[in-house]
PDB file of C-alpha atoms and ligand atoms in Angstrom:
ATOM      1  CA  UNK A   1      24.490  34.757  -4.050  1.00  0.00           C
ATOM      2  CA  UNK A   2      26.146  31.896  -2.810  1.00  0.00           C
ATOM      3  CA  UNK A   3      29.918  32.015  -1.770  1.00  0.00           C
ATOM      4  CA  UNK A   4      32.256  29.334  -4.237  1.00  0.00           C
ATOM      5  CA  UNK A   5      32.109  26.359  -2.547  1.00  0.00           C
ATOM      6  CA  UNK A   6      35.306  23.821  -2.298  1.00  0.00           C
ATOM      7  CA  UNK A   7      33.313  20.612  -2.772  1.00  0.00           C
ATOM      8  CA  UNK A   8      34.104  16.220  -2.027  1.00  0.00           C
ATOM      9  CA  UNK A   9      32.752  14.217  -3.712  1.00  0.00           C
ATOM     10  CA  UNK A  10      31.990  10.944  -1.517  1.00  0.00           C
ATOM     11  CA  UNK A  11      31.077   8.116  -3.851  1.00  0.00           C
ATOM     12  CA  UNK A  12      31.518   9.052  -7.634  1.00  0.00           C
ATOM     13  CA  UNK A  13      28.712   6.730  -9.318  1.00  0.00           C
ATOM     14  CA  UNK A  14      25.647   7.937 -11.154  1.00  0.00           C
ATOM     15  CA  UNK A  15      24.577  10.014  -8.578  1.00  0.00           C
ATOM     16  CA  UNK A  16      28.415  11.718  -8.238  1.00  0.00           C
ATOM     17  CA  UNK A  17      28.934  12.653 -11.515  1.00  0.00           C
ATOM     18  CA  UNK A  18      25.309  14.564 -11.801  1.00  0.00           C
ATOM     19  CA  UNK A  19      25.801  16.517  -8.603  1.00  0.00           C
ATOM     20  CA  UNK A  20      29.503  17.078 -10.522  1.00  0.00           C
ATOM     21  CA  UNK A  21      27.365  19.205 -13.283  1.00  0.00           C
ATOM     22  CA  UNK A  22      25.176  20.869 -10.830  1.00  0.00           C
ATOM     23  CA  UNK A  23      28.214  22.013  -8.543  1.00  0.00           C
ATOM     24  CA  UNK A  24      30.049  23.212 -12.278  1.00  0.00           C
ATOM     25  CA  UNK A  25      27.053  25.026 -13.169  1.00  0.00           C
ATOM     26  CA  UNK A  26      26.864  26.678 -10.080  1.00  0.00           C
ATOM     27  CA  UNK A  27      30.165  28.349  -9.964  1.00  0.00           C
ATOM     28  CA  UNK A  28      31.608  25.454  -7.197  1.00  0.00           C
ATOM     29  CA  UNK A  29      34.350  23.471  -7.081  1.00  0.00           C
ATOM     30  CA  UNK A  30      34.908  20.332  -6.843  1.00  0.00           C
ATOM     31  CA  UNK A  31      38.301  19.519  -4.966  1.00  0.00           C
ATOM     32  CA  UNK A  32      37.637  15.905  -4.474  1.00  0.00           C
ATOM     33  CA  UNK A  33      36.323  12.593  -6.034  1.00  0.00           C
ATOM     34  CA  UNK A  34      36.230   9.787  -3.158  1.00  0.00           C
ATOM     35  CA  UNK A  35      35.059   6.077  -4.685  1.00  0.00           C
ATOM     36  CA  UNK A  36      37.084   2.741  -3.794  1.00  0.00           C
ATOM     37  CA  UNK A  37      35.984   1.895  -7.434  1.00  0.00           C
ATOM     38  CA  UNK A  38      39.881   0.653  -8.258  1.00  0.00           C
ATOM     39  CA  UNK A  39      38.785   2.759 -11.813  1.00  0.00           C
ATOM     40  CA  UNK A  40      38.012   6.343  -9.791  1.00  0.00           C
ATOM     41  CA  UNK A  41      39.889   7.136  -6.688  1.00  0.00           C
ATOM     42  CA  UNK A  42      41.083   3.509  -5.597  1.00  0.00           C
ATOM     43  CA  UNK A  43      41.781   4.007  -1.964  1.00  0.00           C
ATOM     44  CA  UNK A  44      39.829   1.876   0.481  1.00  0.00           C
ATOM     45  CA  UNK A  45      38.872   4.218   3.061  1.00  0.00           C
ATOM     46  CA  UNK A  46      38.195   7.656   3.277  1.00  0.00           C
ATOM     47  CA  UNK A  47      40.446   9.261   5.449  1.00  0.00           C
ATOM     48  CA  UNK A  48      40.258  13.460   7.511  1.00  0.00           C
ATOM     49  CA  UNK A  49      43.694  14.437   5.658  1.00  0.00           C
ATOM     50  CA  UNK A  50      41.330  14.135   1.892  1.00  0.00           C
ATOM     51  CA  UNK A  51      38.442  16.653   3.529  1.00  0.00           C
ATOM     52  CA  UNK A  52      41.974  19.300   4.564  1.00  0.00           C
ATOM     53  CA  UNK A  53      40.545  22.721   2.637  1.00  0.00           C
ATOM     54  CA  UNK A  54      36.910  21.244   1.870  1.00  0.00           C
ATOM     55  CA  UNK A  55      34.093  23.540   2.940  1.00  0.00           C
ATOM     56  CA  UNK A  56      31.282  20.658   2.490  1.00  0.00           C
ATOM     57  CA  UNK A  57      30.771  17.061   1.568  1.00  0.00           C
ATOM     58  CA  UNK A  58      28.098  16.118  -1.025  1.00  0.00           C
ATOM     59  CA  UNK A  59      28.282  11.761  -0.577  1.00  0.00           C
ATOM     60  CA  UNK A  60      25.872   9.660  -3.002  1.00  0.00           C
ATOM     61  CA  UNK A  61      27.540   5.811  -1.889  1.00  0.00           C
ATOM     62  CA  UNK A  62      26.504   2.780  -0.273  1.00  0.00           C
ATOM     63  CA  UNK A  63      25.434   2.193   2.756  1.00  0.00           C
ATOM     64  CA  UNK A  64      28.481   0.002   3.975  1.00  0.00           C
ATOM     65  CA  UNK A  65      30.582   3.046   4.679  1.00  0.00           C
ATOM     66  CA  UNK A  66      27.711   5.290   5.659  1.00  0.00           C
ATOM     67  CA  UNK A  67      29.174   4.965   9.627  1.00  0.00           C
ATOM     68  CA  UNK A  68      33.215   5.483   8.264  1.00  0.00           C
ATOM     69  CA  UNK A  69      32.767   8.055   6.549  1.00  0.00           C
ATOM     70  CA  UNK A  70      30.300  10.048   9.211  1.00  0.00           C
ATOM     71  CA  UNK A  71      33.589   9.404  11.305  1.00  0.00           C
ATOM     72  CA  UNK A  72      35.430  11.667   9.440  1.00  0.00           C
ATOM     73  CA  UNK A  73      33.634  13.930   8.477  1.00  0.00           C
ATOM     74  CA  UNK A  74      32.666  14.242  12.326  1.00  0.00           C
ATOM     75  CA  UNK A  75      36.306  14.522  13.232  1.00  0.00           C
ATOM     76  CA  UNK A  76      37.308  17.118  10.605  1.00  0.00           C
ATOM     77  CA  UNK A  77      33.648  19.335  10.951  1.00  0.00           C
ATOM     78  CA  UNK A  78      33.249  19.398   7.253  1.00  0.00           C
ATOM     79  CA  UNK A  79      29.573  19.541   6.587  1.00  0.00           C
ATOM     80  CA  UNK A  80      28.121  16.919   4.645  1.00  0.00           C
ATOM     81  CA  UNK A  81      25.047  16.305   2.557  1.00  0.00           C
ATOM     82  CA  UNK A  82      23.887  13.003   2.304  1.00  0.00           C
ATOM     83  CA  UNK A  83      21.811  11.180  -0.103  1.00  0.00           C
ATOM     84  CA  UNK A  84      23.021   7.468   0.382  1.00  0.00           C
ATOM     85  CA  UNK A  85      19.809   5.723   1.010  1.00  0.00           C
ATOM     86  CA  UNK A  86      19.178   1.872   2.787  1.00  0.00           C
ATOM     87  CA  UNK A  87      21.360   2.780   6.064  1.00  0.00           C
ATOM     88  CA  UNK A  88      17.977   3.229   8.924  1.00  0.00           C
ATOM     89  CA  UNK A  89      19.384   0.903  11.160  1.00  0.00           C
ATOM     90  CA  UNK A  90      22.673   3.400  11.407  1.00  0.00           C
ATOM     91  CA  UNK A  91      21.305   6.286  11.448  1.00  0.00           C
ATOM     92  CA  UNK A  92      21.201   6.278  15.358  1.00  0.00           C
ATOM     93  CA  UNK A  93      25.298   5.647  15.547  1.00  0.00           C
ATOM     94  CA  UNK A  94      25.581   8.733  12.557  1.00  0.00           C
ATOM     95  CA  UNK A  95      23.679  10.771  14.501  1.00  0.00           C
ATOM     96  CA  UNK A  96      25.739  10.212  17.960  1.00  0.00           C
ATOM     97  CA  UNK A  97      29.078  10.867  16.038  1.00  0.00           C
ATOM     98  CA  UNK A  98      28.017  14.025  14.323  1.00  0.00           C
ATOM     99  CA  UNK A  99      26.243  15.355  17.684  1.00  0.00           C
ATOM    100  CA  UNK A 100      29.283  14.543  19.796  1.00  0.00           C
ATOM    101  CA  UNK A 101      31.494  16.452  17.456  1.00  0.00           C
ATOM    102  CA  UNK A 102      28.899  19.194  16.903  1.00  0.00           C
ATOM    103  CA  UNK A 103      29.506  19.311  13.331  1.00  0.00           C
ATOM    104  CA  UNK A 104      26.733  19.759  10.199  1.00  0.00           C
ATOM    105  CA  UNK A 105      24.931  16.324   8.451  1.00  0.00           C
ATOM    106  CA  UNK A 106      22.083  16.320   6.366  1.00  0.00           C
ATOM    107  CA  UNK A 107      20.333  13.312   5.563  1.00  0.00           C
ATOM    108  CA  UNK A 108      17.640  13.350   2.607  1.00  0.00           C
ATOM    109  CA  UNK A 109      15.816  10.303   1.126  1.00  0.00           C
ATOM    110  CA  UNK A 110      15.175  12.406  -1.682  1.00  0.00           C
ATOM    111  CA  UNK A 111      16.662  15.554  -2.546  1.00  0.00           C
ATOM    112  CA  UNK A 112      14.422  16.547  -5.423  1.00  0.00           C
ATOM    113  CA  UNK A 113      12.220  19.673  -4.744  1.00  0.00           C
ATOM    114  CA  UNK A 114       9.482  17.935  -6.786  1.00  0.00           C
ATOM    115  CA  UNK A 115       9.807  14.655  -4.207  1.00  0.00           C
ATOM    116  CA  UNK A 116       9.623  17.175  -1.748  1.00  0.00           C
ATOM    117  CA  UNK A 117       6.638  18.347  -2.781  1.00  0.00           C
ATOM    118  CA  UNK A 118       4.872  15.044  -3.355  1.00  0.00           C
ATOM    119  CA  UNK A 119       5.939  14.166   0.375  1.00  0.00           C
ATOM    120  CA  UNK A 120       3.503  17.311   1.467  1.00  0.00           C
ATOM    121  CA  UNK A 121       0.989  16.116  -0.849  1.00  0.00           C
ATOM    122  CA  UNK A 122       0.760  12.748   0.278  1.00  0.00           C
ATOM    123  CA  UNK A 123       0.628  14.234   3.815  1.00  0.00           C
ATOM    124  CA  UNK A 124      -2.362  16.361   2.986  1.00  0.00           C
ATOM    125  CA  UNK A 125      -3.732  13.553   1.471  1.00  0.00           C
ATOM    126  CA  UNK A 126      -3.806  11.802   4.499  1.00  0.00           C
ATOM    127  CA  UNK A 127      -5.027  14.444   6.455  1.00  0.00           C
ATOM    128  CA  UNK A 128      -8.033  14.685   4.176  1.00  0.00           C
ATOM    129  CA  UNK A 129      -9.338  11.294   4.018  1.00  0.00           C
ATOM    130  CA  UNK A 130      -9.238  10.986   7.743  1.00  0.00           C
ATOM    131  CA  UNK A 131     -12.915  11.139   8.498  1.00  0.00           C
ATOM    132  CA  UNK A 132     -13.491   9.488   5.122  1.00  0.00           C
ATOM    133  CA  UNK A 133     -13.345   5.708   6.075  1.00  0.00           C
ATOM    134  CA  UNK A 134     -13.996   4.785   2.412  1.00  0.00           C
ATOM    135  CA  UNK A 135     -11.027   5.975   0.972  1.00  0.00           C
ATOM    136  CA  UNK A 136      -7.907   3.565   1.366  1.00  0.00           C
ATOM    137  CA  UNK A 137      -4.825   4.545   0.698  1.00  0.00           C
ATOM    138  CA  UNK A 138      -1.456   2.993  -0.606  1.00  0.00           C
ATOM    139  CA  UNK A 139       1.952   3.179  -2.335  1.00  0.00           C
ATOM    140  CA  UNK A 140       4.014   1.761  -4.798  1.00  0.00           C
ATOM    141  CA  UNK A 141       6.891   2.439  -6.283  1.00  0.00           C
ATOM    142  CA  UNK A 142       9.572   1.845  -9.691  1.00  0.00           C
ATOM    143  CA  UNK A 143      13.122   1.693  -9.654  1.00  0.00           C
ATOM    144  CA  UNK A 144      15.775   0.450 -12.396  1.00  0.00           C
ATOM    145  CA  UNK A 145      17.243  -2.908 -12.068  1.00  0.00           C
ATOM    146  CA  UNK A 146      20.458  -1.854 -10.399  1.00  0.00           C
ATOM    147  CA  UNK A 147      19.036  -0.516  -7.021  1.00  0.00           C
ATOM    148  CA  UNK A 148      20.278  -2.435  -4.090  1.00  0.00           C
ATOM    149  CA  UNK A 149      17.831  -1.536  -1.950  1.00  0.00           C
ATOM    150  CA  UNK A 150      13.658  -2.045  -1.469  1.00  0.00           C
ATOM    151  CA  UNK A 151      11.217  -0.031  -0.641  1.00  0.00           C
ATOM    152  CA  UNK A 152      13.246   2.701  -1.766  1.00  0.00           C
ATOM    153  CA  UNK A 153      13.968   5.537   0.930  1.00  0.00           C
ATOM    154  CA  UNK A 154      11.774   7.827  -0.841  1.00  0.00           C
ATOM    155  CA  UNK A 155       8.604   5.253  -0.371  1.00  0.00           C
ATOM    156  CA  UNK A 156       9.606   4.783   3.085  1.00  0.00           C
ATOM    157  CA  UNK A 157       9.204   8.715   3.996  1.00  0.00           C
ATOM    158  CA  UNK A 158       5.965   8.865   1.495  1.00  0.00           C
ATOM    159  CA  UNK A 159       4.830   6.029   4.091  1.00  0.00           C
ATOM    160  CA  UNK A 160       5.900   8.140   7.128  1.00  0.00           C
ATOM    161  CA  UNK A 161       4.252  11.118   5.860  1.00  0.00           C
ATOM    162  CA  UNK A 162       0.912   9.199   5.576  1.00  0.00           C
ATOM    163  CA  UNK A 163       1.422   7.037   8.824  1.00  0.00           C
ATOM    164  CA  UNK A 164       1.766  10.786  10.301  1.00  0.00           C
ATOM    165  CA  UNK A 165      -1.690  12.254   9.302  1.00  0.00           C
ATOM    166  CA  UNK A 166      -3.766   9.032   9.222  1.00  0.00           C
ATOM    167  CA  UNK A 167      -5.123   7.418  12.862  1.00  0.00           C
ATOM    168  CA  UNK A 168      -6.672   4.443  11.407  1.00  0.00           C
ATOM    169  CA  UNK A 169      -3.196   3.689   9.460  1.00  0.00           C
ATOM    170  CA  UNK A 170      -0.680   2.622  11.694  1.00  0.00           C
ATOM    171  CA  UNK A 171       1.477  -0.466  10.643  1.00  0.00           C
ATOM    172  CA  UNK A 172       3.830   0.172   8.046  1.00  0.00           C
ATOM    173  CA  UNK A 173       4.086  -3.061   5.768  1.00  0.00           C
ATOM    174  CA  UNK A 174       6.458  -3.878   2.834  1.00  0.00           C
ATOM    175  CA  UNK A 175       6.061  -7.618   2.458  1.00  0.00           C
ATOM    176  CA  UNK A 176       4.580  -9.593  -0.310  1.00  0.00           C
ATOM    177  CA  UNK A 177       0.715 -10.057   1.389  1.00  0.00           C
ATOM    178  CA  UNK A 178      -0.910 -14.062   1.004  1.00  0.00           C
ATOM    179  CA  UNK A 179      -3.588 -12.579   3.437  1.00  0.00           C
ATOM    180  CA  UNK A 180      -6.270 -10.027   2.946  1.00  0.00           C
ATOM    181  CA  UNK A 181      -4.785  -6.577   4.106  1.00  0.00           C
ATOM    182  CA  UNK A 182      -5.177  -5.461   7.711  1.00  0.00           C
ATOM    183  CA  UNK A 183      -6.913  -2.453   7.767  1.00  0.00           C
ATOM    184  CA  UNK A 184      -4.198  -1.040   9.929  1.00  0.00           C
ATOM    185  CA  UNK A 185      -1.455  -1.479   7.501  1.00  0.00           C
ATOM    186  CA  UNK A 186      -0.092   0.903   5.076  1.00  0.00           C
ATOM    187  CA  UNK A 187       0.734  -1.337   2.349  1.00  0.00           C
ATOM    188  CA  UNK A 188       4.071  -0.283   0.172  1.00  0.00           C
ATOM    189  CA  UNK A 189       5.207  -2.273  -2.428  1.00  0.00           C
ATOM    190  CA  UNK A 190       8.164  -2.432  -5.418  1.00  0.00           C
ATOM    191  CA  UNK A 191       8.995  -3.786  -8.862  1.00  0.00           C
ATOM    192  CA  UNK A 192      12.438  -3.108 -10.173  1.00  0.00           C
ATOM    193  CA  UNK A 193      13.388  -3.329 -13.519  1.00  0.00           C
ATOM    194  CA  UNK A 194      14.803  -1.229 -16.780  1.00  0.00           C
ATOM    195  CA  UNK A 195      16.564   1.926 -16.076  1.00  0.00           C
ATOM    196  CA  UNK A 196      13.562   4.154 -14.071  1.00  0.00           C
ATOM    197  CA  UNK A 197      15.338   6.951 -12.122  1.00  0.00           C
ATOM    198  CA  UNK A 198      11.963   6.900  -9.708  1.00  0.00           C
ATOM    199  CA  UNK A 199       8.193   6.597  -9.706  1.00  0.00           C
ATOM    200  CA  UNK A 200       6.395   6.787  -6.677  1.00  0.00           C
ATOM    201  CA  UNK A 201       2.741   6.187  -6.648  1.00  0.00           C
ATOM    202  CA  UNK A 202      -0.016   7.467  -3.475  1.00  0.00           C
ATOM    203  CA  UNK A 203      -2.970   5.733  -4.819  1.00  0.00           C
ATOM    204  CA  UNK A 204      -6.313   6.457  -2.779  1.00  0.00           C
ATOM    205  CA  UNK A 205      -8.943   4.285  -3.476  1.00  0.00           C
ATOM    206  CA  UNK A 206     -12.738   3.952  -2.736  1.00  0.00           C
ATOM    207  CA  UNK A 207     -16.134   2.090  -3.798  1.00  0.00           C
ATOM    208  CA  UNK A 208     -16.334   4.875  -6.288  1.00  0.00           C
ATOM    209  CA  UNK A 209     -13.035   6.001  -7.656  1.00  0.00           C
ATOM    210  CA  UNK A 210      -9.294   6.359  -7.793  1.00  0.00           C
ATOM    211  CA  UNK A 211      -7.104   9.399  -7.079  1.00  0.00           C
ATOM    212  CA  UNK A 212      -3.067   8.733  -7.535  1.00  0.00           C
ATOM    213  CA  UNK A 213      -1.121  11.823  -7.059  1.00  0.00           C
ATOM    214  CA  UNK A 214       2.148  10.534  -8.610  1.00  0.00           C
ATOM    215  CA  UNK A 215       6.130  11.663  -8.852  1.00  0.00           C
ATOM    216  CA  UNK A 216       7.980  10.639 -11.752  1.00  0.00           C
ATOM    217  CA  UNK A 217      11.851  11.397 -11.686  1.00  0.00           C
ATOM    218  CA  UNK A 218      12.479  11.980 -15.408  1.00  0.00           C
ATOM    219  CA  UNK A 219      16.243  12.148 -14.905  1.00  0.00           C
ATOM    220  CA  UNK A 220      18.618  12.230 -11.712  1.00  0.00           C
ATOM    221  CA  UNK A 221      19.400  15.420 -12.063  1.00  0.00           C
ATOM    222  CA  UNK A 222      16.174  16.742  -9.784  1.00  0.00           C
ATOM    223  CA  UNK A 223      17.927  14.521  -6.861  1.00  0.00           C
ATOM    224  CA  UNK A 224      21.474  16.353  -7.686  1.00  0.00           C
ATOM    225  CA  UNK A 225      20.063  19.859  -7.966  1.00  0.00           C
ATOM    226  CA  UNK A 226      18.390  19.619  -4.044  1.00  0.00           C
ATOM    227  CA  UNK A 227      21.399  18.182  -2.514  1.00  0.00           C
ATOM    228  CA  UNK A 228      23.459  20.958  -4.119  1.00  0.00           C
ATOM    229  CA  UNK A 229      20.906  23.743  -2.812  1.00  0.00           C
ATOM    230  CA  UNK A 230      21.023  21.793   0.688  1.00  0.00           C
ATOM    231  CA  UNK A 231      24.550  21.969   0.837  1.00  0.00           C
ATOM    232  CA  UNK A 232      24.731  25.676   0.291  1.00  0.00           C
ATOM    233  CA  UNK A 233      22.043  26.088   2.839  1.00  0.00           C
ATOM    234  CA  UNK A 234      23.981  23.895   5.600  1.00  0.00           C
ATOM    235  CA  UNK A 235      27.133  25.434   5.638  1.00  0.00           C
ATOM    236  CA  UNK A 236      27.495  27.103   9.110  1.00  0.00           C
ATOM    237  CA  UNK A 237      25.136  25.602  10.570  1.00  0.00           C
ATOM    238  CA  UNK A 238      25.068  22.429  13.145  1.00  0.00           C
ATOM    239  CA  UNK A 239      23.513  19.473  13.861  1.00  0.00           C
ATOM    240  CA  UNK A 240      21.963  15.906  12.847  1.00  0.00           C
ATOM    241  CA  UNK A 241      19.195  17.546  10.079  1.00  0.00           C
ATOM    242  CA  UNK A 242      16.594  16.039   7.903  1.00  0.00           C
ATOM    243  CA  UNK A 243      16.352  16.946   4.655  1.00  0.00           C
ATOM    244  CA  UNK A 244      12.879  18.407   5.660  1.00  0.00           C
ATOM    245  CA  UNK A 245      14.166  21.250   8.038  1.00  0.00           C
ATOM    246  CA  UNK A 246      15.803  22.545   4.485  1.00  0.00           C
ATOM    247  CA  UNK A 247      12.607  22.036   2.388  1.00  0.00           C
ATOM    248  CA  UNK A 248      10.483  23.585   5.158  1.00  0.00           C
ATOM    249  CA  UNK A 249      12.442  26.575   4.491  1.00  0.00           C
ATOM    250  CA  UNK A 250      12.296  26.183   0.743  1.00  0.00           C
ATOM    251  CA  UNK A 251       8.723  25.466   0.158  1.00  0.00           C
ATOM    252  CA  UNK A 252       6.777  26.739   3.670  1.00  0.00           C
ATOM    253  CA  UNK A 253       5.423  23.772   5.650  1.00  0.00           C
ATOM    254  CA  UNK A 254       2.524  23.500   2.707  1.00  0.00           C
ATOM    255  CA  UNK A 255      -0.220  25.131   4.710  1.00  0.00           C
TER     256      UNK A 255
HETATM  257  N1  NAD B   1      18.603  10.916  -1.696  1.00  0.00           N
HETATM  258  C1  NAD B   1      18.385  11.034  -3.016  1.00  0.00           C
HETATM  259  O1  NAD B   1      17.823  12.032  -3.511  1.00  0.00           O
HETATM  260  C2  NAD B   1      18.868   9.920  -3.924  1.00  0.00           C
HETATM  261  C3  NAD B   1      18.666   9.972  -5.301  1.00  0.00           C
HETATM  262  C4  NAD B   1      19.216   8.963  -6.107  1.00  0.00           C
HETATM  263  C5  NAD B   1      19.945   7.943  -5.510  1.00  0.00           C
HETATM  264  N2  NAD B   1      20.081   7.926  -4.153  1.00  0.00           N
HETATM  265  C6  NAD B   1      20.907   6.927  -3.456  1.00  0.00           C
HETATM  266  O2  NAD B   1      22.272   7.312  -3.624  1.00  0.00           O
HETATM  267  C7  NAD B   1      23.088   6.156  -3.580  1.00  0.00           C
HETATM  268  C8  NAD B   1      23.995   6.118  -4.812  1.00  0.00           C
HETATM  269  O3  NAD B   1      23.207   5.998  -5.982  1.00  0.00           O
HETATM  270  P1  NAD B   1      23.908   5.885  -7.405  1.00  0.00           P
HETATM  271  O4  NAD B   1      22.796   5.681  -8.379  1.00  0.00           O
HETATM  272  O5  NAD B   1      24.878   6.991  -7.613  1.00  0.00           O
HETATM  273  O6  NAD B   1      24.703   4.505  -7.214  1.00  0.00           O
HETATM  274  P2  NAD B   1      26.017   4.022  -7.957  1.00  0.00           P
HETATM  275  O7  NAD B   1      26.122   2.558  -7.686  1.00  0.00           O
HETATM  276  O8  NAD B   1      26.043   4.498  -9.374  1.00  0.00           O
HETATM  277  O9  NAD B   1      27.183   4.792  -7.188  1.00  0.00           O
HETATM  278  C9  NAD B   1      27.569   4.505  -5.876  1.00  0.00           C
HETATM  279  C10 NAD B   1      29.064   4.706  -5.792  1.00  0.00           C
HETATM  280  O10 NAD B   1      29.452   4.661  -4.413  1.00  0.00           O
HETATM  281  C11 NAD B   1      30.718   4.056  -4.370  1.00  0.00           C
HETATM  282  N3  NAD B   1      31.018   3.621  -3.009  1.00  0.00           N
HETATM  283  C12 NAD B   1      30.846   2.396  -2.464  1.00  0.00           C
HETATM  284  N4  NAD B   1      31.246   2.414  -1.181  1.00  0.00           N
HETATM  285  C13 NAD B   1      31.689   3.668  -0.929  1.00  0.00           C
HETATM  286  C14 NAD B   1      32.245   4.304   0.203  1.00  0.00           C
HETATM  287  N5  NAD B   1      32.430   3.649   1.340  1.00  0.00           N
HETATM  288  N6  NAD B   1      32.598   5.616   0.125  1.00  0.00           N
HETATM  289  C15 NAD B   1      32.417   6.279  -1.029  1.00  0.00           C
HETATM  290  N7  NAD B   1      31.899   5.731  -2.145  1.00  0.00           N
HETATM  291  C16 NAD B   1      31.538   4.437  -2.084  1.00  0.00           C
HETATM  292  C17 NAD B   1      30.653   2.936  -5.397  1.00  0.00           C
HETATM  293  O11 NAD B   1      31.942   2.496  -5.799  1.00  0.00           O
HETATM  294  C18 NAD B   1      29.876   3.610  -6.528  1.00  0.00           C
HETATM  295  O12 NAD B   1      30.727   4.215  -7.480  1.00  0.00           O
HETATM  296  C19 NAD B   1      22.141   4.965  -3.450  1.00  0.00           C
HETATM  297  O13 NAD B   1      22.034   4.638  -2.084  1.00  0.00           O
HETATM  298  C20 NAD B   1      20.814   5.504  -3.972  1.00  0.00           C
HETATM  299  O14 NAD B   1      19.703   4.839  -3.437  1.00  0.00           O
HETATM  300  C21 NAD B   1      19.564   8.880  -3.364  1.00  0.00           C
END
């Protein structure tokens, strides 16, 4: 059993008020709401005197104040889960902060077990058409019309998990293609549109057949139920984690 958590909120949008319910129905608390929304919390900036009595940070924002907010949360060594996607070419400053300060930061494309589980799938996918030169292998994803940001994170690390376990694939590419496909390149494309919480697609594809192993977020709540488990898990501990160093523990490393 898990101790009662005192929990922030960092960013208080769709993804804020689900991990809200989660935290509720799992005897937390939540001491803090953070948004600059003028309509939720108002203030511009987070600042270390809102963390004072806060055991962990759970932040779903965007990516602007990925770097401020690691800042304080760095400063104050309140351990934070985050699921605020689009930020890669921060993540090296985040990291520096949070390993100077030796405080606790978790970083997760995608928090939902399920995702999780797809990720090891599409690995061992990989891994098994290796000396099978006939099989390609792709990915696509759907997102609602709102997201800011494309490929989604979660396509990215499906990508990375394939670019892993596959030799011959070894150029990740998002663009729109007006050329045949490189062999090389892992092609990973998006359509946005309507109000899809997530559908990512591994589609493997030969002379003979299709196989898509595919993860379809029916709500958000999947993504706000990890990040609340992760958050639990992280307290006490230190360091600049993956999400992955959490599910390994969770699910095994899928062998
Ligand atoms: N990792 C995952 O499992 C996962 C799952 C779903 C969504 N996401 C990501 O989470 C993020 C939020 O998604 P959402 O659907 O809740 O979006 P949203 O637009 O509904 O909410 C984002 C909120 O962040 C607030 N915000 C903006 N700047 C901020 C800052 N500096 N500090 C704190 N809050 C700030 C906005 O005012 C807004 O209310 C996106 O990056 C999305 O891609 C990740």
């Amino acid at each position: 059993m898990t101790r009662r958590l005192k929990v922030a909120l960092v960013g208080y949008g769709r993804m804020g008020k689900e991990v809200e319910q989660i935290l509720l129905e799992r005897g937390h608390e939540v001491v803090l709401r953070f948004d600059p929304a003028p309509e939720i919390h108002g203030a511009r900036a987070l600042t270390p005197s809102m963390l004072d009595g806060v055991d962990g940070v759970i932040e779903f924002s965007l990516a602007q104040g990925i770097i401020d907010n690691a800042a304080v949360y760095a400063k104050t060594h309140t351990a934070a889960v985050v699921g605020t996607t689009g930020w890669e070419t921060e993540r090296a400053a985040v990291r520096q902060l949070i390993e100077q300060a030796g405080s606790a930061y978790m970083y997760g494309s995608n928090y939902s077990v399920g995702a999780n589980l797809f990720f090891r799938l599409a690995a061992q996918a990989a891994r098994l058409i290796e000396q099978v030169d006939d099989y390609d292998i792709m990915v696509h994803e759907f997102h609602h019309k709102l997201k800011v940001d494309s490929p989604s994170g979660t396509a990215l690390t499906t990508a990375a998990c394939i670019l892993d376990n596959l030799t011959r694939k070894t150029v990740l590419q998002t663009e729109k293609l007006d050329r045949p496909i490189r062999p090389e390149e892992l092609h990973v494309s998006s359509t946005r549109g309507g109000s899809i919480p997530g559908i990512h697609s591994v589609i493997i594809d030969s002379t003979a057949d299709t196989i898509e192993i595919t993860h379809n977020a029916r709500s958000r709540r999947g993504f706000a139920h990890g990040s609340v488990l992760a958050l639990e898990w992280l307290i006490g501990k230190k360091g600049f984690l993956d999400v992955n160093v959490f599910m390994d523990e969770l699910l095994g490393k899928g062998k």
